[in-house]
Amino acid sequence: MISNISRLLSLSTAMIVASTAIAAAEPSAELIAAAKKEGTLTTIALPHDWCGYGDVIAGFKAKYGLEVNELNPDAGSGDEVEAIKANKGNTGPQAPDVIDVGLSFGPSAKKDGLIQPYKVSTWDSIPDTAKDADGFWYGDYYGVLSFLVNKDLVKQSPADWADLKKSDYANTVALAGDPRTANQAVQGVYAAGLSASGGNAAKAGEEGLKFFAELNKNGNFVPVVGKAAPFAQGSTPIIVAWDYNALSWGQSLKGNPPFEVIVPKTGVVAGVYVQAISAFAPHPNAAKLWMEYLYSDEGQLGWLKGYCHPIRFNDLAKKNKIPKDLLDKLPPAAAYEKAVFPTLEEQAAGKEAITKNWDSVVGAAVK
């Protein structure tokens, strides 16, 4: 079953295994030296406006002096996994060292032998439910699906998924990715289906496809990948996206257009993304140092600045490491009271139904 999370801003204490001693640890001098000898880290699918990654990457480069080779910033989780597969014997610049993917992609990548284990110094402060026990993958941040609304073009913002079917929203609704490959888009379809099915996770994938098929038939669905540029241009007036992306894109436009971020009343799906190191990483030590940085206090606060809830949020809060101004920029906790975290099994079932049947049921090629 899907477990209800009453307060997204504060993960259940049962999930947290605090270890301030370990949380304060630093990467070893040996690891730093080995990473600097490699000189480069190759990332993939890290848009600078996603979760504050632009500043996070800059912080890593400034701290350790490594170059960061950034591949295909707009790729989806499926594309990242395929990039590892396609470059197994390649030590050149097209082989990713690390990936940041939707939760369901972590276990499958482990099963396929595509990632390698590594436990960061702050390992014990990552919730047990958000990491692989053997260290192959580990949660990094989370958020909920929301509606980013262009208030120049949409005067009455939708309050829930069912509202998106109204004729008022003709040619307005877009997904933030291709639902055949991008986890954010898959979860958007899943969330719509969870709402339509009255919270029945077993039917969420099927109902989500029906929901978007109806949107497409009625002319409300826009088959364009939603992000800041098309939002500003008016081609995607409503984007279904993680709340942190919606907030980041809206803020980046500096009021042109004015925007609103709506957490729907039902089908409030929370999603955890995970990090992993490629089993064939050309720069394995740089990859490990990158993970150490991401899970340090500095790296975690970097994500929070990008409107994401870092996985060590409770640990940081307990140690009074979170500046109040960062908390004040997040949506009110009340909006998240109905948030649910789908299990790996539920996500896998939903993902399979959506990615395999999108073309036949919805028939809209998102580009």
XYZ file of C-alpha atoms in Angstrom, residues 51-337:
287
model
C 17.236 21.531 -7.757
C 19.911 24.244 -7.771
C 22.370 22.027 -9.652
C 24.084 24.977 -11.328
C 25.346 26.295 -7.990
C 25.982 22.785 -6.662
C 28.255 21.971 -9.607
C 30.007 25.318 -9.243
C 30.521 24.654 -5.525
C 32.069 21.256 -6.200
C 34.433 22.671 -8.826
C 35.481 25.528 -6.559
C 36.108 23.276 -3.573
C 38.101 20.536 -5.279
C 39.349 22.053 -8.527
C 38.011 19.298 -10.790
C 36.544 19.852 -14.227
C 32.927 18.785 -14.710
C 31.988 17.419 -18.123
C 28.207 17.830 -18.391
C 26.408 15.503 -20.810
C 22.881 16.077 -22.156
C 21.399 18.236 -19.355
C 17.823 17.597 -20.515
C 18.038 13.784 -20.598
C 15.575 11.641 -18.628
C 16.306 8.851 -16.160
C 15.942 6.194 -18.847
C 18.416 8.050 -21.053
C 20.959 8.098 -18.225
C 20.766 4.339 -17.782
C 21.051 3.812 -21.532
C 24.137 6.043 -21.589
C 25.854 3.707 -19.134
C 24.897 0.677 -21.228
C 26.088 2.293 -24.445
C 29.476 3.265 -23.008
C 30.507 0.156 -21.068
C 33.844 -0.080 -22.851
C 34.289 3.634 -23.437
C 36.563 5.691 -21.203
C 36.039 8.852 -23.246
C 33.945 11.966 -22.559
C 30.621 10.337 -23.490
C 30.718 7.838 -20.601
C 28.916 9.122 -17.482
C 30.554 8.582 -14.111
C 27.397 9.231 -12.091
C 23.637 9.308 -12.528
C 20.729 11.024 -10.753
C 17.562 9.041 -11.516
C 14.047 8.354 -10.302
C 13.790 5.896 -7.416
C 12.594 2.960 -9.503
C 15.666 3.181 -11.750
C 18.072 2.493 -8.862
C 17.131 -1.144 -8.157
C 16.824 -1.974 -11.862
C 20.266 -0.519 -12.595
C 21.698 -2.581 -9.731
C 20.015 -5.722 -11.023
C 21.504 -5.124 -14.480
C 25.018 -4.640 -13.085
C 25.243 -1.029 -14.249
C 26.189 0.646 -10.952
C 28.762 0.083 -8.218
C 28.479 0.374 -4.411
C 29.839 3.281 -2.404
C 28.792 4.496 1.039
C 29.394 8.193 1.712
C 30.693 9.476 5.040
C 27.195 10.651 6.016
C 25.645 7.267 5.183
C 23.989 6.726 8.577
C 22.021 9.992 8.332
C 20.297 8.891 5.108
C 16.946 7.204 5.920
C 17.137 3.427 5.611
C 14.011 3.402 3.447
C 15.692 5.699 0.917
C 18.864 3.745 0.198
C 20.125 0.364 -0.932
C 21.526 -1.536 2.059
C 24.645 -2.427 0.080
C 25.309 1.131 -1.090
C 24.491 0.761 -4.786
C 22.046 3.707 -4.778
C 20.835 6.279 -2.251
C 18.125 8.925 -2.128
C 19.254 12.495 -2.627
C 16.198 14.792 -2.537
C 12.424 14.722 -2.876
C 9.436 16.848 -3.809
C 5.797 16.543 -4.925
C 4.082 16.873 -8.302
C 2.542 20.316 -8.708
C 1.097 22.678 -11.321
C 3.198 25.615 -12.505
C 0.693 28.184 -13.789
C 1.320 31.155 -16.089
C -0.921 33.814 -14.553
C -0.800 36.031 -17.643
C -2.609 33.321 -19.605
C -4.480 31.369 -16.918
C -6.584 33.592 -14.688
C -8.159 30.828 -12.579
C -5.566 28.299 -11.478
C -6.617 24.632 -11.352
C -6.995 23.343 -7.797
C -6.928 19.635 -8.606
C -6.258 17.168 -11.409
C -9.884 16.917 -12.504
C -9.914 20.666 -13.164
C -7.413 20.182 -15.997
C -10.186 18.548 -18.067
C -12.193 21.778 -18.183
C -12.549 23.622 -21.484
C -11.008 26.648 -19.739
C -7.656 24.875 -20.031
C -7.634 24.144 -23.770
C -4.087 23.993 -25.175
C -2.491 24.634 -21.789
C -1.413 21.420 -20.003
C 2.101 20.035 -20.507
C 4.305 17.428 -18.871
C 7.893 18.204 -17.903
C 9.355 15.456 -20.073
C 8.587 12.525 -22.340
C 6.489 10.016 -20.335
C 8.137 7.150 -22.179
C 11.578 7.936 -20.751
C 11.526 10.745 -18.162
C 10.711 9.888 -14.558
C 9.230 13.340 -13.816
C 6.709 12.878 -16.629
C 5.976 9.263 -15.668
C 5.227 10.371 -12.122
C 3.009 13.182 -13.415
C 0.856 10.650 -15.266
C 0.902 8.366 -12.217
C -0.232 11.192 -9.913
C -3.142 12.063 -12.211
C -4.118 8.401 -12.202
C -3.875 8.137 -8.434
C -6.283 11.055 -8.161
C -8.649 9.609 -10.772
C -8.660 6.196 -9.074
C -9.455 7.624 -5.665
C -6.050 6.699 -4.302
C -5.923 3.143 -5.659
C -2.230 2.595 -6.462
C -2.965 -0.615 -8.384
C -4.955 1.378 -10.943
C -2.867 4.569 -10.995
C -0.898 3.761 -14.164
C -3.943 2.697 -16.167
C -6.088 5.580 -14.939
C -3.295 8.079 -15.573
C -3.106 6.988 -19.200
C -6.886 7.328 -19.551
C -6.712 10.789 -17.976
C -4.101 12.060 -20.428
C -5.826 10.360 -23.343
C -8.911 12.405 -22.502
C -6.854 15.591 -22.141
C -5.284 14.922 -25.527
C -8.609 14.111 -27.225
C -10.191 17.280 -25.843
C -7.292 19.461 -26.960
C -6.132 20.388 -23.455
C -2.813 18.507 -23.628
C 0.204 20.185 -25.219
C 2.800 17.611 -26.452
C 5.758 19.878 -25.679
C 8.312 19.254 -22.919
C 7.467 21.851 -20.295
C 10.269 23.915 -18.762
C 11.138 27.576 -18.201
C 11.543 28.703 -21.834
C 8.236 27.417 -23.292
C 6.505 28.501 -20.087
C 7.749 32.068 -20.549
C 6.851 31.993 -24.250
C 3.298 30.914 -23.431
C 3.344 27.586 -25.283
C 2.989 25.569 -22.040
C 0.850 27.721 -19.698
C 0.387 24.903 -17.157
C 3.244 22.474 -16.491
C 2.963 19.351 -14.354
C 6.336 19.288 -12.592
C 8.070 18.598 -9.319
C 7.459 21.504 -6.965
C 11.152 22.395 -6.814
C 11.381 22.677 -10.599
C 8.179 24.695 -10.767
C 9.446 27.134 -8.129
C 12.875 27.391 -9.742
C 11.536 27.994 -13.250
C 9.017 30.546 -12.036
C 11.540 32.469 -9.940
C 14.106 32.466 -12.757
C 11.744 34.495 -14.940
C 11.629 37.346 -12.404
C 7.916 38.035 -12.696
C 7.653 37.816 -16.485
C 5.258 36.107 -16.542
C 3.830 36.088 -13.028
C 3.342 32.529 -11.830
C 1.702 30.357 -9.211
C 2.668 26.889 -7.973
C -0.301 24.736 -6.971
C -0.048 21.490 -5.019
C -3.211 19.598 -6.066
C -5.819 18.592 -3.507
C -5.626 14.900 -4.412
C -3.058 12.646 -6.061
C -0.248 14.417 -4.203
C 2.615 12.130 -5.185
C 5.983 12.631 -3.530
C 9.058 11.374 -5.303
C 12.589 10.571 -4.221
C 15.442 10.706 -6.710
C 18.586 8.643 -6.172
C 22.292 8.900 -6.917
C 24.540 6.107 -8.149
C 28.011 5.598 -9.604
C 28.392 3.830 -12.928
C 29.960 0.386 -12.699
C 32.098 1.468 -15.663
C 32.920 5.007 -14.462
C 36.084 6.312 -16.183
C 36.684 8.525 -13.130
C 35.596 6.403 -10.140
C 37.396 8.461 -7.505
C 35.997 11.727 -8.845
C 32.580 10.063 -8.738
C 33.042 9.099 -5.080
C 34.231 12.606 -4.199
C 31.153 14.030 -5.968
C 28.940 11.847 -3.803
C 30.783 12.975 -0.672
C 30.126 16.577 -1.657
C 26.445 16.036 -2.460
C 25.789 14.363 0.893
C 27.812 16.823 2.948
C 26.007 19.620 4.792
C 27.158 22.043 2.088
C 25.853 19.928 -0.772
C 22.542 19.193 0.923
C 21.925 22.885 1.604
C 22.781 23.566 -2.037
C 19.822 21.451 -3.076
C 17.606 23.159 -0.506
C 18.501 26.498 -2.073
C 17.104 25.012 -5.279
C 13.751 24.360 -3.515
C 14.372 20.620 -3.061
C 14.054 18.813 0.244
C 17.444 17.110 0.697
C 17.349 13.551 1.988
C 19.278 14.568 5.140
C 16.741 17.324 5.881
C 15.903 16.065 9.381
C 19.546 15.575 10.283
C 20.347 19.132 9.214
C 17.323 20.496 11.068
C 18.295 18.649 14.240
C 21.715 20.267 14.121
C 20.227 23.729 13.367
C 22.085 23.864 10.058
C 19.160 25.149 7.941
C 18.927 28.944 7.531
C 15.429 30.303 8.171
C 15.359 32.201 4.872
C 15.603 28.902 2.992
C 12.643 27.449 4.873
C 10.572 30.569 4.238
C 10.878 30.118 0.454
C 9.229 26.694 0.483
C 5.459 26.135 0.078
C 3.513 25.875 3.361
C 3.541 22.470 4.998
C -0.274 22.289 4.916
C -0.167 21.828 1.145
C 1.654 18.534 1.642
C -0.567 16.931 4.257
